GROMACS .gro file of C-alpha atoms in nm:
model
  252
    1MET     CA    1 -17.427  -3.552  11.275
    2GLU     CA    2 -17.283  -3.816  11.042
    3LEU     CA    3 -17.392  -4.168  11.150
    4THR     CA    4 -17.167  -4.461  11.065
    5LEU     CA    5 -17.249  -4.812  10.965
    6SER     CA    6 -17.115  -4.924  11.309
    7PHE     CA    7 -17.375  -4.708  11.473
    8TYR     CA    8 -17.658  -4.861  11.274
    9LEU     CA    9 -17.537  -5.218  11.341
   10ALA     CA   10 -17.509  -5.144  11.713
   11SER     CA   11 -17.857  -4.985  11.709
   12ILE     CA   12 -18.011  -5.283  11.534
   13LEU     CA   13 -17.865  -5.516  11.805
   14ALA     CA   14 -17.984  -5.285  12.078
   15ILE     CA   15 -18.343  -5.258  11.947
   16LEU     CA   16 -18.367  -5.631  11.884
   17LEU     CA   17 -18.259  -5.711  12.234
   18THR     CA   18 -18.493  -5.457  12.374
   19GLY     CA   19 -18.787  -5.571  12.170
   20ILE     CA   20 -18.738  -5.937  12.249
   21SER     CA   21 -18.700  -5.883  12.618
   22LYS     CA   22 -18.987  -5.629  12.652
   23SER     CA   23 -19.248  -5.831  12.453
   24GLY     CA   24 -19.139  -6.175  12.571
   25PHE     CA   25 -19.027  -6.127  12.927
   26GLY     CA   26 -19.130  -5.776  13.042
   27GLY     CA   27 -18.795  -5.622  12.968
   28GLY     CA   28 -18.458  -5.632  13.136
   29LEU     CA   29 -18.221  -5.589  12.850
   30GLY     CA   30 -18.346  -5.248  12.750
   31VAL     CA   31 -18.107  -5.095  13.009
   32MET     CA   32 -17.827  -5.195  12.767
   33ALA     CA   33 -17.966  -5.016  12.463
   34VAL     CA   34 -17.842  -4.663  12.523
   35PRO     CA   35 -17.497  -4.770  12.642
   36ILE     CA   36 -17.455  -4.988  12.328
   37MET     CA   37 -17.555  -4.705  12.100
   38SER     CA   38 -17.344  -4.457  12.296
   39LEU     CA   39 -17.034  -4.638  12.183
   40HIS     CA   40 -17.084  -4.445  11.850
   41VAL     CA   41 -17.290  -4.136  11.935
   42ALA     CA   42 -17.353  -3.906  12.234
   43PRO     CA   43 -17.565  -4.066  12.505
   44GLN     CA   44 -17.823  -3.787  12.478
   45PHE     CA   45 -17.871  -3.861  12.102
   46ALA     CA   46 -17.892  -4.231  12.167
   47ALA     CA   47 -18.163  -4.178  12.430
   48ALA     CA   48 -18.357  -3.945  12.196
   49VAL     CA   49 -18.346  -4.208  11.917
   50MET     CA   50 -18.465  -4.482  12.152
   51MET     CA   51 -18.753  -4.278  12.304
   52PRO     CA   52 -18.999  -4.299  12.007
   53ILE     CA   53 -18.898  -4.659  11.940
   54LEU     CA   54 -18.975  -4.756  12.304
   55LEU     CA   55 -19.308  -4.585  12.278
   56VAL     CA   56 -19.407  -4.774  11.962
   57MET     CA   57 -19.290  -5.096  12.119
   58ASP     CA   58 -19.510  -5.031  12.421
   59ILE     CA   59 -19.816  -4.965  12.193
   60LEU     CA   60 -19.763  -5.292  12.009
   61ILE     CA   61 -19.705  -5.491  12.321
   62VAL     CA   62 -20.010  -5.335  12.505
   63TRP     CA   63 -20.224  -5.440  12.212
   64ARG     CA   64 -20.068  -5.789  12.200
   65TYR     CA   65 -20.135  -5.842  12.572
   66ARG     CA   66 -20.457  -5.641  12.587
   67GLN     CA   67 -20.675  -5.699  12.890
   68THR     CA   68 -20.406  -5.906  13.058
   69TRP     CA   69 -20.284  -5.661  13.319
   70ASP     CA   70 -20.362  -5.584  13.687
   71TRP     CA   71 -20.493  -5.231  13.720
   72SER     CA   72 -20.458  -5.235  14.097
   73ILE     CA   73 -20.081  -5.288  14.061
   74VAL     CA   74 -20.047  -5.023  13.786
   75PHE     CA   75 -20.239  -4.767  13.984
   76GLY     CA   76 -20.052  -4.862  14.301
   77LEU     CA   77 -19.718  -4.774  14.135
   78LEU     CA   78 -19.808  -4.501  13.887
   79PRO     CA   79 -19.886  -4.198  14.109
   80ALA     CA   80 -19.547  -4.222  14.285
   81ALA     CA   81 -19.371  -4.299  13.959
   82LEU     CA   82 -19.512  -3.978  13.803
   83ILE     CA   83 -19.387  -3.780  14.101
   84GLY     CA   84 -19.049  -3.951  14.044
   85LEU     CA   85 -19.052  -3.850  13.677
   86PHE     CA   86 -19.124  -3.488  13.776
   87LEU     CA   87 -18.843  -3.485  14.034
   88GLY     CA   88 -18.608  -3.638  13.782
   89SER     CA   89 -18.694  -3.371  13.523
   90ILE     CA   90 -18.622  -3.082  13.757
   91THR     CA   91 -18.306  -3.230  13.917
   92PHE     CA   92 -18.160  -3.398  13.613
   93GLN     CA   93 -17.887  -3.140  13.560
   94HIS     CA   94 -17.776  -3.158  13.924
   95MET     CA   95 -17.786  -3.536  13.988
   96ASP     CA   96 -17.494  -3.773  13.980
   97VAL     CA   97 -17.640  -4.026  13.727
   98ASP     CA   98 -17.376  -4.286  13.820
   99PHE     CA   99 -17.496  -4.287  14.183
  100ILE     CA  100 -17.855  -4.351  14.064
  101ARG     CA  101 -17.730  -4.634  13.849
  102LEU     CA  102 -17.548  -4.782  14.146
  103LEU     CA  103 -17.855  -4.756  14.365
  104ILE     CA  104 -18.081  -4.928  14.107
  105GLY     CA  105 -17.818  -5.197  14.043
  106LEU     CA  106 -17.795  -5.281  14.411
  107LEU     CA  107 -18.173  -5.295  14.440
  108ALA     CA  108 -18.191  -5.534  14.142
  109ILE     CA  109 -17.928  -5.759  14.312
  110PHE     CA  110 -18.140  -5.753  14.628
  111PHE     CA  111 -18.441  -5.888  14.435
  112VAL     CA  112 -18.233  -6.156  14.267
  113LEU     CA  113 -18.080  -6.268  14.598
  114GLN     CA  114 -18.429  -6.261  14.756
  115PHE     CA  115 -18.550  -6.503  14.485
  116PHE     CA  116 -18.273  -6.756  14.554
  117ALA     CA  117 -18.316  -6.723  14.930
  118SER     CA  118 -18.687  -6.778  14.906
  119ARG     CA  119 -18.639  -7.091  14.695
  120ARG     CA  120 -18.395  -7.227  14.949
  121ALA     CA  121 -18.572  -7.129  15.269
  122GLY     CA  122 -18.937  -7.133  15.152
  123CYS     CA  123 -18.995  -6.774  15.250
  124ILE     CA  124 -19.014  -6.443  15.065
  125PHE     CA  125 -18.974  -6.081  15.152
  126GLY     CA  126 -19.321  -5.980  15.052
  127VAL     CA  127 -19.326  -5.632  14.893
  128THR     CA  128 -19.682  -5.545  14.988
  129HIS     CA  129 -19.664  -5.250  15.231
  130ARG     CA  130 -19.796  -4.940  15.064
  131PRO     CA  131 -19.499  -4.713  15.161
  132VAL     CA  132 -19.263  -4.973  15.007
  133VAL     CA  133 -19.469  -4.989  14.688
  134TRP     CA  134 -19.477  -4.609  14.667
  135GLY     CA  135 -19.102  -4.601  14.724
  136LEU     CA  136 -19.042  -4.846  14.440
  137GLY     CA  137 -19.272  -4.652  14.215
  138LEU     CA  138 -19.098  -4.321  14.299
  139LEU     CA  139 -18.756  -4.472  14.244
  140SER     CA  140 -18.858  -4.625  13.915
  141GLY     CA  141 -18.997  -4.296  13.775
  142PHE     CA  142 -18.692  -4.105  13.897
  143ALA     CA  143 -18.440  -4.352  13.762
  144SER     CA  144 -18.635  -4.378  13.440
  145PHE     CA  145 -18.588  -4.008  13.363
  146VAL     CA  146 -18.232  -3.952  13.484
  147ALA     CA  147 -18.065  -4.285  13.395
  148HIS     CA  148 -18.309  -4.481  13.175
  149ALA     CA  149 -18.297  -4.748  13.446
  150GLY     CA  150 -18.652  -4.758  13.591
  151GLY     CA  151 -18.715  -5.127  13.516
  152PRO     CA  152 -18.553  -5.318  13.806
  153PRO     CA  153 -18.763  -5.177  14.092
  154VAL     CA  154 -19.091  -5.247  13.915
  155LYS     CA  155 -18.986  -5.591  13.787
  156GLY     CA  156 -18.870  -5.690  14.132
  157TYR     CA  157 -19.213  -5.586  14.269
  158LEU     CA  158 -19.409  -5.764  13.989
  159LEU     CA  159 -19.211  -6.084  14.036
  160ASP     CA  160 -19.284  -6.072  14.408
  161GLN     CA  161 -19.655  -6.065  14.319
  162LYS     CA  162 -19.634  -6.413  14.152
  163LEU     CA  163 -19.821  -6.301  13.837
  164GLN     CA  164 -19.888  -6.548  13.563
  165LYS     CA  165 -19.632  -6.482  13.285
  166THR     CA  166 -19.873  -6.308  13.040
  167TRP     CA  167 -20.014  -6.085  13.315
  168PHE     CA  168 -19.663  -6.003  13.423
  169VAL     CA  169 -19.573  -5.873  13.075
  170GLY     CA  170 -19.907  -5.697  13.029
  171THR     CA  171 -19.898  -5.522  13.361
  172ASN     CA  172 -19.527  -5.420  13.317
  173THR     CA  173 -19.595  -5.285  12.969
  174VAL     CA  174 -19.902  -5.074  13.059
  175PHE     CA  175 -19.703  -4.919  13.346
  176PHE     CA  176 -19.403  -4.832  13.131
  177PHE     CA  177 -19.618  -4.719  12.837
  178SER     CA  178 -19.769  -4.457  13.069
  179LEU     CA  179 -19.423  -4.342  13.173
  180ASN     CA  180 -19.277  -4.345  12.825
  181LEU     CA  181 -19.564  -4.144  12.690
  182ILE     CA  182 -19.500  -3.869  12.945
  183LYS     CA  183 -19.123  -3.893  12.896
  184THR     CA  184 -19.165  -3.853  12.520
  185ILE     CA  185 -19.370  -3.532  12.579
  186ALA     CA  186 -19.102  -3.412  12.816
  187TYR     CA  187 -18.820  -3.492  12.576
  188GLY     CA  188 -19.000  -3.290  12.305
  189ALA     CA  189 -19.062  -2.997  12.542
  190THR     CA  190 -18.697  -2.979  12.650
  191GLY     CA  191 -18.566  -3.007  12.298
  192THR     CA  192 -18.402  -3.349  12.355
  193LEU     CA  193 -18.590  -3.484  12.054
  194SER     CA  194 -18.464  -3.331  11.729
  195ALA     CA  195 -18.538  -3.370  11.357
  196SER     CA  196 -18.224  -3.570  11.324
  197SER     CA  197 -18.305  -3.808  11.610
  198MET     CA  198 -18.659  -3.853  11.472
  199VAL     CA  199 -18.536  -3.941  11.127
  200THR     CA  200 -18.290  -4.187  11.271
  201SER     CA  201 -18.568  -4.345  11.479
  202ALA     CA  202 -18.783  -4.380  11.167
  203CYS     CA  203 -18.499  -4.547  10.978
  204LEU     CA  204 -18.451  -4.799  11.261
  205ALA     CA  205 -18.824  -4.857  11.323
  206PRO     CA  206 -18.863  -5.177  11.116
  207VAL     CA  207 -18.623  -5.351  11.352
  208LEU     CA  208 -18.853  -5.297  11.651
  209PHE     CA  209 -19.138  -5.498  11.476
  210VAL     CA  210 -18.896  -5.789  11.432
  211GLY     CA  211 -18.792  -5.774  11.802
  212VAL     CA  212 -19.150  -5.758  11.929
  213PHE     CA  213 -19.254  -6.054  11.701
  214LEU     CA  214 -18.964  -6.268  11.818
  215GLY     CA  215 -19.030  -6.180  12.181
  216THR     CA  216 -19.396  -6.278  12.166
  217ARG     CA  217 -19.315  -6.604  11.997
  218LEU     CA  218 -19.058  -6.691  12.271
  219HIS     CA  219 -19.320  -6.591  12.537
  220SER     CA  220 -19.560  -6.852  12.405
  221LEU     CA  221 -19.293  -7.126  12.400
  222VAL     CA  222 -19.164  -7.108  12.759
  223ASN     CA  223 -19.347  -7.237  13.068
  224GLN     CA  224 -19.408  -7.036  13.384
  225ASP     CA  225 -19.109  -7.167  13.583
  226VAL     CA  226 -18.868  -7.108  13.296
  227PHE     CA  227 -19.019  -6.768  13.238
  228VAL     CA  228 -18.956  -6.659  13.599
  229LYS     CA  229 -18.597  -6.775  13.586
  230ILE     CA  230 -18.535  -6.594  13.255
  231VAL     CA  231 -18.678  -6.269  13.396
  232TYR     CA  232 -18.457  -6.298  13.706
  233GLY     CA  233 -18.163  -6.367  13.472
  234PHE     CA  234 -18.240  -6.048  13.280
  235LEU     CA  235 -18.266  -5.862  13.614
  236ALA     CA  236 -17.921  -5.993  13.711
  237LEU     CA  237 -17.776  -5.885  13.375
  238ALA     CA  238 -17.928  -5.539  13.413
  239ALA     CA  239 -17.776  -5.514  13.762
  240ALA     CA  240 -17.439  -5.620  13.630
  241LYS     CA  241 -17.453  -5.359  13.358
  242LEU     CA  242 -17.566  -5.080  13.597
  243LEU     CA  243 -17.293  -5.162  13.844
  244SER     CA  244 -17.018  -5.199  13.581
  245ASP     CA  245 -17.110  -4.853  13.446
  246SER     CA  246 -17.141  -4.682  13.786
  247VAL     CA  247 -16.879  -4.828  14.023
  248PRO     CA  248 -16.569  -4.732  13.811
  249ALA     CA  249 -16.711  -4.382  13.757
  250LEU     CA  250 -16.769  -4.331  14.135
  251LEU     CA  251 -16.430  -4.462  14.250
  252PRO     CA  252 -16.168  -4.188  14.315
   0.00000   0.00000   0.00000
């Protein structure tokens, strides 16, 4: 596959946005990476290129935020998320990916609306019941495999837990590092990762270090209230992207 300058420029933008949002604010813009790159290559190739980059990002961010995560939250979500990954892997060829994007987009909007309603009315939904937490974990793992859109369910849950900003990023990163490690193995086993995609990932790898550095710097500069508003803003952008991709495709 011959890769153009336009592809590399788009990929640099996608990786920078992903690195900044993941390391500074727990993600949110990563959902845009594969669509941006897919303007120039097949979506499967774009996803394969991003997979090792995401894994290295997670390793760097886990180290940066080491010991600042809540294991009870991670272990509360992870078992169901792993089941979701497995279900996604065996049903991937038969699922309507656009329907999954629509579902995740609507869920993200729900969390954003809940935030504004709670600020106005002084109440909050309270995502604490174990079946609800398991459902969010299952949905995150499933959507992560079939549509690379597992972030909104988990971010909505973490925001509901009122974590301090550094613990929010640390907990989010440990959770998705676990998922991305297993996804990388699954991608390799299914042949999604290729020599060509790995070489391309290696060529683009320096950009991820810049994105992670910029994100961690921004994280230290913003206060807690601004941080929460930024994360909800990213969640709203992710919802808009998911809905704009899925709704036209589902309409007759």
